[in-house]
Amino acid sequence: MSLRIAILIFDRLTALDAIGPYEVLSRLPGSEVVFVAKEPGLKRTDTGRLGLNADAAIADVRDPAIVLVPGGEGNRPLMLDDEVLDWLRGAHETSTWTTSVCTGALVLGAAGILDAKRATTHWAYLDRLRELGAEPVGERVVEDGKIITGAGVSAGLDMALTLASRVSGETVAQAIQLGIEYDPKPPFDTGSPDKAPPDLVEFIRSSEG
Amino acid sequence: MSLRIAILIFDRLTALDAIGPYEVLSRLPGSEVVFVAKEPGLKRTDTGRLGLNADAAIADVRDPAIVLVPGGEGNRPLMLDDEVLDWLRGAHETSTWTTSVCTGALVLGAAGILDAKRATTHWAYLDRLRELGAEPVGERVVEDGKIITGAGVSAGLDMALTLASRVSGETVAQAIQLGIEYDPKPPFDTGSPDKAPPDLVEFIRSSEG
């Protein structure tokens, strides 16, 4: 059985937001990942240093089983783009799972998909998520019905493995985790605002936003 | 000061091997990441589902400060490709750091760069690394002089944060870790062959290699 997974990309996206989940979800049995954009073609990341190709237009991928919206400063214009928001609302109506990583949740919020839903985003954007009608939760992976949201950037790996276990069962998800050798050993313990020194938290907060 | 970082890509690479380190290293002060290939242009990943663009030919990027080789089945032909191996040997002569993720180490090994060096790779390929003259080490990140190798796929994040701290100091590396919210919480504890059930280990071993 084919499992169509649409990952929405755009200029100035954060690459790892999309590629972490891609690496997990593309290994699901029957999965058929497609990178989509408003216009197909090469999208440059937020650093300008990498081009990722959108193989299809959103208009041509109307009913994916899973839809994923990554983050990156380039997704703010999408929050005002009726074609993209209409596509997301339509995809969400028929999807099995609607997901985001990092500030991708802001686009889901702008589409009205997170109204009164528990959701997460990059830690520096939790307040903005509330302004968009969601109930922000400072956890790494948040599930509310068929909506699964991941926190900042690297959290897409944990979100996608959680999703993999929902879609294909725990054994498949565990095999994927072993295949990508996801046994993390970060050299520091500064990956969340609760753990990092306050001056680093302020530094990152002021450079985001 | 500009810090040139060349990431070698090729058809049938494993995307996360390259993109995990890219996401960390592109945030280093002064960094200038460039995705290079034997021939510039779009490279499709090992799943066939994603195209990443190589912006430059290796012939045009002769002396990067940091060189990184990712893994993926498509790098096996590079192990027999004199143009690529000569480029790697030349880059290694002048590099500050020479690095790999996953089976990228096999290409470094084929270039003779790992002779009698401690190095790591995806857990299913440690024996092949020994055949190539290296001293394989089953750790997540292995440093030997200016050579830093990471284990399978997702280990590129830990490798790159370790490298970031060597290049720009611990505070910068910690800030990057916070920026990408790398506070991993894998849903399972099956990310290494020591921890996963034996049948999963055999399953992945037989589908790799």
PDB file of C-alpha atoms in Angstrom, chain A residues 18-206:
ATOM      1  CA  ALA A  18      12.652  18.784   6.615  1.00  0.00           C
ATOM      2  CA  ILE A  19      15.511  16.312   6.226  1.00  0.00           C
ATOM      3  CA  GLY A  20      15.379  14.783   9.722  1.00  0.00           C
ATOM      4  CA  PRO A  21      11.779  13.598   9.204  1.00  0.00           C
ATOM      5  CA  TYR A  22      12.455  12.747   5.547  1.00  0.00           C
ATOM      6  CA  GLU A  23      15.245  10.374   6.591  1.00  0.00           C
ATOM      7  CA  VAL A  24      12.890   8.537   8.962  1.00  0.00           C
ATOM      8  CA  LEU A  25       9.629   8.634   7.003  1.00  0.00           C
ATOM      9  CA  SER A  26      11.162   7.658   3.648  1.00  0.00           C
ATOM     10  CA  ARG A  27      12.104   4.332   5.303  1.00  0.00           C
ATOM     11  CA  LEU A  28       8.499   3.444   6.186  1.00  0.00           C
ATOM     12  CA  PRO A  29       7.146   0.461   4.248  1.00  0.00           C
ATOM     13  CA  GLY A  30       5.284   1.696   1.176  1.00  0.00           C
ATOM     14  CA  SER A  31       6.217   5.321   1.743  1.00  0.00           C
ATOM     15  CA  GLU A  32       6.384   7.689  -1.178  1.00  0.00           C
ATOM     16  CA  VAL A  33       7.828  10.996  -0.019  1.00  0.00           C
ATOM     17  CA  VAL A  34       7.398  13.967  -2.320  1.00  0.00           C
ATOM     18  CA  PHE A  35       8.914  17.401  -1.741  1.00  0.00           C
ATOM     19  CA  VAL A  36       6.334  19.961  -2.813  1.00  0.00           C
ATOM     20  CA  ALA A  37       6.273  23.738  -3.138  1.00  0.00           C
ATOM     21  CA  LYS A  38       3.993  26.421  -4.473  1.00  0.00           C
ATOM     22  CA  GLU A  39       6.203  26.379  -7.571  1.00  0.00           C
ATOM     23  CA  PRO A  40       8.396  23.300  -8.245  1.00  0.00           C
ATOM     24  CA  GLY A  41      12.141  23.756  -8.568  1.00  0.00           C
ATOM     25  CA  LEU A  42      15.164  24.536  -6.466  1.00  0.00           C
ATOM     26  CA  LYS A  43      14.612  26.189  -3.065  1.00  0.00           C
ATOM     27  CA  ARG A  44      17.570  27.736  -1.232  1.00  0.00           C
ATOM     28  CA  THR A  45      17.832  27.266   2.516  1.00  0.00           C
ATOM     29  CA  ASP A  46      17.925  30.035   5.131  1.00  0.00           C
ATOM     30  CA  THR A  47      21.723  30.142   5.019  1.00  0.00           C
ATOM     31  CA  GLY A  48      21.667  30.460   1.237  1.00  0.00           C
ATOM     32  CA  ARG A  49      24.208  27.660   1.097  1.00  0.00           C
ATOM     33  CA  LEU A  50      22.069  24.737  -0.069  1.00  0.00           C
ATOM     34  CA  GLY A  51      19.462  24.077  -2.721  1.00  0.00           C
ATOM     35  CA  LEU A  52      16.766  21.422  -2.221  1.00  0.00           C
ATOM     36  CA  ASN A  53      14.522  20.523  -5.102  1.00  0.00           C
ATOM     37  CA  ALA A  54      10.738  20.601  -4.952  1.00  0.00           C
ATOM     38  CA  ASP A  55       9.699  17.900  -7.404  1.00  0.00           C
ATOM     39  CA  ALA A  56       5.996  18.758  -7.517  1.00  0.00           C
ATOM     40  CA  ALA A  57       3.623  21.688  -7.156  1.00  0.00           C
ATOM     41  CA  ILE A  58       1.237  21.630  -4.210  1.00  0.00           C
ATOM     42  CA  ALA A  59      -1.587  21.921  -6.745  1.00  0.00           C
ATOM     43  CA  ASP A  60      -0.638  18.448  -8.021  1.00  0.00           C
ATOM     44  CA  VAL A  61      -0.486  16.715  -4.619  1.00  0.00           C
ATOM     45  CA  ARG A  62      -3.909  17.259  -3.129  1.00  0.00           C
ATOM     46  CA  ASP A  63      -4.440  14.366  -0.745  1.00  0.00           C
ATOM     47  CA  PRO A  64      -1.247  13.104   0.903  1.00  0.00           C
ATOM     48  CA  ALA A  65      -1.676  10.671   3.781  1.00  0.00           C
ATOM     49  CA  ILE A  66       0.878  12.688   5.742  1.00  0.00           C
ATOM     50  CA  VAL A  67       1.629  16.371   5.351  1.00  0.00           C
ATOM     51  CA  LEU A  68       4.679  17.963   6.965  1.00  0.00           C
ATOM     52  CA  VAL A  69       5.536  21.658   7.250  1.00  0.00           C
ATOM     53  CA  PRO A  70       9.119  22.527   8.263  1.00  0.00           C
ATOM     54  CA  GLY A  71      10.323  25.824   9.705  1.00  0.00           C
ATOM     55  CA  GLY A  72      12.637  28.590   8.675  1.00  0.00           C
ATOM     56  CA  GLU A  73      12.218  32.334   8.240  1.00  0.00           C
ATOM     57  CA  GLY A  74      11.025  31.772   4.692  1.00  0.00           C
ATOM     58  CA  ASN A  75       7.762  30.294   5.894  1.00  0.00           C
ATOM     59  CA  ARG A  76       6.445  33.597   7.285  1.00  0.00           C
ATOM     60  CA  PRO A  77       5.205  34.748   3.835  1.00  0.00           C
ATOM     61  CA  LEU A  78       3.302  31.446   3.562  1.00  0.00           C
ATOM     62  CA  MET A  79       1.261  32.500   6.595  1.00  0.00           C
ATOM     63  CA  LEU A  80      -0.367  35.142   4.354  1.00  0.00           C
ATOM     64  CA  ASP A  81      -0.507  33.073   1.166  1.00  0.00           C
ATOM     65  CA  ASP A  82      -4.050  31.920   0.446  1.00  0.00           C
ATOM     66  CA  GLU A  83      -2.997  29.322  -2.118  1.00  0.00           C
ATOM     67  CA  VAL A  84      -0.710  27.619   0.395  1.00  0.00           C
ATOM     68  CA  LEU A  85      -3.144  27.954   3.316  1.00  0.00           C
ATOM     69  CA  ASP A  86      -6.042  26.592   1.228  1.00  0.00           C
ATOM     70  CA  TRP A  87      -3.875  23.666   0.139  1.00  0.00           C
ATOM     71  CA  LEU A  88      -2.943  22.933   3.746  1.00  0.00           C
ATOM     72  CA  ARG A  89      -6.563  23.079   4.907  1.00  0.00           C
ATOM     73  CA  GLY A  90      -7.597  20.746   2.106  1.00  0.00           C
ATOM     74  CA  ALA A  91      -4.736  18.342   2.779  1.00  0.00           C
ATOM     75  CA  HIS A  92      -5.569  18.360   6.491  1.00  0.00           C
ATOM     76  CA  GLU A  93      -9.195  17.429   5.761  1.00  0.00           C
ATOM     77  CA  THR A  94      -8.189  14.151   4.145  1.00  0.00           C
ATOM     78  CA  SER A  95      -4.809  13.457   5.799  1.00  0.00           C
ATOM     79  CA  THR A  96      -4.170  10.655   8.238  1.00  0.00           C
ATOM     80  CA  TRP A  97      -1.550  12.822   9.961  1.00  0.00           C
ATOM     81  CA  THR A  98      -0.808  16.543   9.771  1.00  0.00           C
ATOM     82  CA  THR A  99       2.600  17.474  11.134  1.00  0.00           C
ATOM     83  CA  SER A 100       5.145  20.223  11.571  1.00  0.00           C
ATOM     84  CA  VAL A 101       8.661  20.806  12.823  1.00  0.00           C
ATOM     85  CA  CYS A 102       9.932  24.003  14.442  1.00  0.00           C
ATOM     86  CA  THR A 103       8.189  27.145  13.135  1.00  0.00           C
ATOM     87  CA  GLY A 104       6.301  25.049  10.607  1.00  0.00           C
ATOM     88  CA  ALA A 105       3.646  25.059  13.337  1.00  0.00           C
ATOM     89  CA  LEU A 106       3.132  28.797  12.740  1.00  0.00           C
ATOM     90  CA  VAL A 107       1.937  28.020   9.204  1.00  0.00           C
ATOM     91  CA  LEU A 108      -0.429  25.330  10.476  1.00  0.00           C
ATOM     92  CA  GLY A 109      -1.641  27.925  12.987  1.00  0.00           C
ATOM     93  CA  ALA A 110      -2.166  30.562  10.281  1.00  0.00           C
ATOM     94  CA  ALA A 111      -4.254  28.014   8.362  1.00  0.00           C
ATOM     95  CA  GLY A 112      -6.504  27.618  11.411  1.00  0.00           C
ATOM     96  CA  ILE A 113      -5.507  23.986  11.829  1.00  0.00           C
ATOM     97  CA  LEU A 114      -4.231  24.431  15.389  1.00  0.00           C
ATOM     98  CA  ASP A 115      -7.292  26.243  16.821  1.00  0.00           C
ATOM     99  CA  ALA A 116      -7.543  25.136  20.470  1.00  0.00           C
ATOM    100  CA  LYS A 117      -5.102  22.309  19.753  1.00  0.00           C
ATOM    101  CA  ARG A 118      -2.099  21.397  21.877  1.00  0.00           C
ATOM    102  CA  ALA A 119       1.019  21.991  19.781  1.00  0.00           C
ATOM    103  CA  THR A 120       4.688  22.852  19.976  1.00  0.00           C
ATOM    104  CA  THR A 121       7.288  24.788  17.992  1.00  0.00           C
ATOM    105  CA  HIS A 122      10.844  26.099  18.475  1.00  0.00           C
ATOM    106  CA  TRP A 123      11.101  27.240  22.107  1.00  0.00           C
ATOM    107  CA  ALA A 124      11.595  30.880  21.105  1.00  0.00           C
ATOM    108  CA  TYR A 125       8.206  30.914  19.285  1.00  0.00           C
ATOM    109  CA  LEU A 126       5.810  29.369  21.788  1.00  0.00           C
ATOM    110  CA  ASP A 127       4.148  32.740  22.466  1.00  0.00           C
ATOM    111  CA  ARG A 128       3.506  33.298  18.771  1.00  0.00           C
ATOM    112  CA  LEU A 129       1.826  29.932  18.602  1.00  0.00           C
ATOM    113  CA  ARG A 130      -0.604  31.064  21.316  1.00  0.00           C
ATOM    114  CA  GLU A 131      -1.396  34.239  19.337  1.00  0.00           C
ATOM    115  CA  LEU A 132      -2.369  31.965  16.442  1.00  0.00           C
ATOM    116  CA  GLY A 133      -4.976  30.150  18.523  1.00  0.00           C
ATOM    117  CA  ALA A 134      -3.062  27.061  19.640  1.00  0.00           C
ATOM    118  CA  GLU A 135      -2.391  25.876  23.152  1.00  0.00           C
ATOM    119  CA  PRO A 136       1.428  25.902  23.203  1.00  0.00           C
ATOM    120  CA  VAL A 137       3.187  23.070  25.008  1.00  0.00           C
ATOM    121  CA  GLY A 138       6.899  23.178  25.749  1.00  0.00           C
ATOM    122  CA  GLU A 139       7.511  19.528  24.956  1.00  0.00           C
ATOM    123  CA  ARG A 140       9.640  17.962  22.256  1.00  0.00           C
ATOM    124  CA  VAL A 141       6.824  16.115  20.483  1.00  0.00           C
ATOM    125  CA  VAL A 142       3.159  16.981  20.987  1.00  0.00           C
ATOM    126  CA  GLU A 143       0.247  14.907  19.724  1.00  0.00           C
ATOM    127  CA  ASP A 144      -3.345  16.136  19.558  1.00  0.00           C
ATOM    128  CA  GLY A 145      -5.539  13.800  17.566  1.00  0.00           C
ATOM    129  CA  LYS A 146      -4.026  13.448  14.118  1.00  0.00           C
ATOM    130  CA  ILE A 147      -1.812  16.504  14.547  1.00  0.00           C
ATOM    131  CA  ILE A 148       1.790  15.888  15.616  1.00  0.00           C
ATOM    132  CA  THR A 149       4.112  18.848  16.097  1.00  0.00           C
ATOM    133  CA  GLY A 150       7.825  18.821  16.884  1.00  0.00           C
ATOM    134  CA  ALA A 151       9.907  21.452  18.688  1.00  0.00           C
ATOM    135  CA  GLY A 152      12.923  23.198  17.115  1.00  0.00           C
ATOM    136  CA  VAL A 153      14.915  21.884  14.146  1.00  0.00           C
ATOM    137  CA  SER A 154      16.459  18.624  15.427  1.00  0.00           C
ATOM    138  CA  ALA A 155      13.188  17.640  17.150  1.00  0.00           C
ATOM    139  CA  GLY A 156      11.940  16.516  13.758  1.00  0.00           C
ATOM    140  CA  LEU A 157      13.803  13.241  14.290  1.00  0.00           C
ATOM    141  CA  ASP A 158      11.936  12.476  17.507  1.00  0.00           C
ATOM    142  CA  MET A 159       8.655  13.637  15.972  1.00  0.00           C
ATOM    143  CA  ALA A 160       9.138  11.429  12.916  1.00  0.00           C
ATOM    144  CA  LEU A 161      10.076   8.333  14.920  1.00  0.00           C
ATOM    145  CA  THR A 162       6.978   8.847  17.051  1.00  0.00           C
ATOM    146  CA  LEU A 163       4.923   9.192  13.878  1.00  0.00           C
ATOM    147  CA  ALA A 164       6.618   6.128  12.366  1.00  0.00           C
ATOM    148  CA  SER A 165       5.504   4.031  15.325  1.00  0.00           C
ATOM    149  CA  ARG A 166       1.915   5.277  14.934  1.00  0.00           C
ATOM    150  CA  VAL A 167       1.873   4.538  11.204  1.00  0.00           C
ATOM    151  CA  SER A 168       3.771   1.238  11.009  1.00  0.00           C
ATOM    152  CA  GLY A 169       4.135   0.007  14.589  1.00  0.00           C
ATOM    153  CA  GLU A 170       6.910   0.090  17.158  1.00  0.00           C
ATOM    154  CA  THR A 171       9.085  -2.619  15.603  1.00  0.00           C
ATOM    155  CA  VAL A 172       9.365  -0.754  12.318  1.00  0.00           C
ATOM    156  CA  ALA A 173      10.116   2.519  14.109  1.00  0.00           C
ATOM    157  CA  GLN A 174      12.750   0.806  16.245  1.00  0.00           C
ATOM    158  CA  ALA A 175      14.378  -0.717  13.153  1.00  0.00           C
ATOM    159  CA  ILE A 176      14.514   2.706  11.494  1.00  0.00           C
ATOM    160  CA  GLN A 177      16.069   4.183  14.640  1.00  0.00           C
ATOM    161  CA  LEU A 178      18.752   1.470  14.539  1.00  0.00           C
ATOM    162  CA  GLY A 179      19.292   1.942  10.795  1.00  0.00           C
ATOM    163  CA  ILE A 180      20.016   5.651  11.237  1.00  0.00           C
ATOM    164  CA  GLU A 181      22.006   4.836  14.393  1.00  0.00           C
ATOM    165  CA  TYR A 182      19.992   7.335  16.413  1.00  0.00           C
ATOM    166  CA  ASP A 183      21.623   6.849  19.777  1.00  0.00           C
ATOM    167  CA  PRO A 184      22.331  10.518  20.416  1.00  0.00           C
ATOM    168  CA  LYS A 185      25.228  11.665  22.555  1.00  0.00           C
ATOM    169  CA  PRO A 186      25.307  15.462  22.320  1.00  0.00           C
ATOM    170  CA  PRO A 187      28.663  16.824  23.499  1.00  0.00           C
ATOM    171  CA  PHE A 188      26.896  19.425  25.691  1.00  0.00           C
ATOM    172  CA  ASP A 189      23.679  19.613  27.656  1.00  0.00           C
ATOM    173  CA  THR A 190      22.523  22.970  26.326  1.00  0.00           C
ATOM    174  CA  GLY A 191      19.842  21.891  23.864  1.00  0.00           C
ATOM    175  CA  SER A 192      16.865  23.410  25.651  1.00  0.00           C
ATOM    176  CA  PRO A 193      16.271  26.782  27.332  1.00  0.00           C
ATOM    177  CA  ASP A 194      15.794  24.995  30.671  1.00  0.00           C
ATOM    178  CA  LYS A 195      19.327  23.630  30.488  1.00  0.00           C
ATOM    179  CA  ALA A 196      21.394  26.268  28.695  1.00  0.00           C
ATOM    180  CA  PRO A 197      23.022  29.239  30.469  1.00  0.00           C
ATOM    181  CA  PRO A 198      20.643  32.263  30.550  1.00  0.00           C
ATOM    182  CA  ASP A 199      22.962  34.421  28.435  1.00  0.00           C
ATOM    183  CA  LEU A 200      22.882  31.856  25.628  1.00  0.00           C
ATOM    184  CA  VAL A 201      19.092  31.690  25.870  1.00  0.00           C
ATOM    185  CA  GLU A 202      18.869  35.468  25.531  1.00  0.00           C
ATOM    186  CA  PHE A 203      21.349  35.453  22.656  1.00  0.00           C
ATOM    187  CA  ILE A 204      19.376  32.909  20.649  1.00  0.00           C
ATOM    188  CA  ARG A 205      16.026  34.483  21.537  1.00  0.00           C
ATOM    189  CA  SER A 206      17.195  37.864  20.252  1.00  0.00           C
TER     190      SER A 206
END
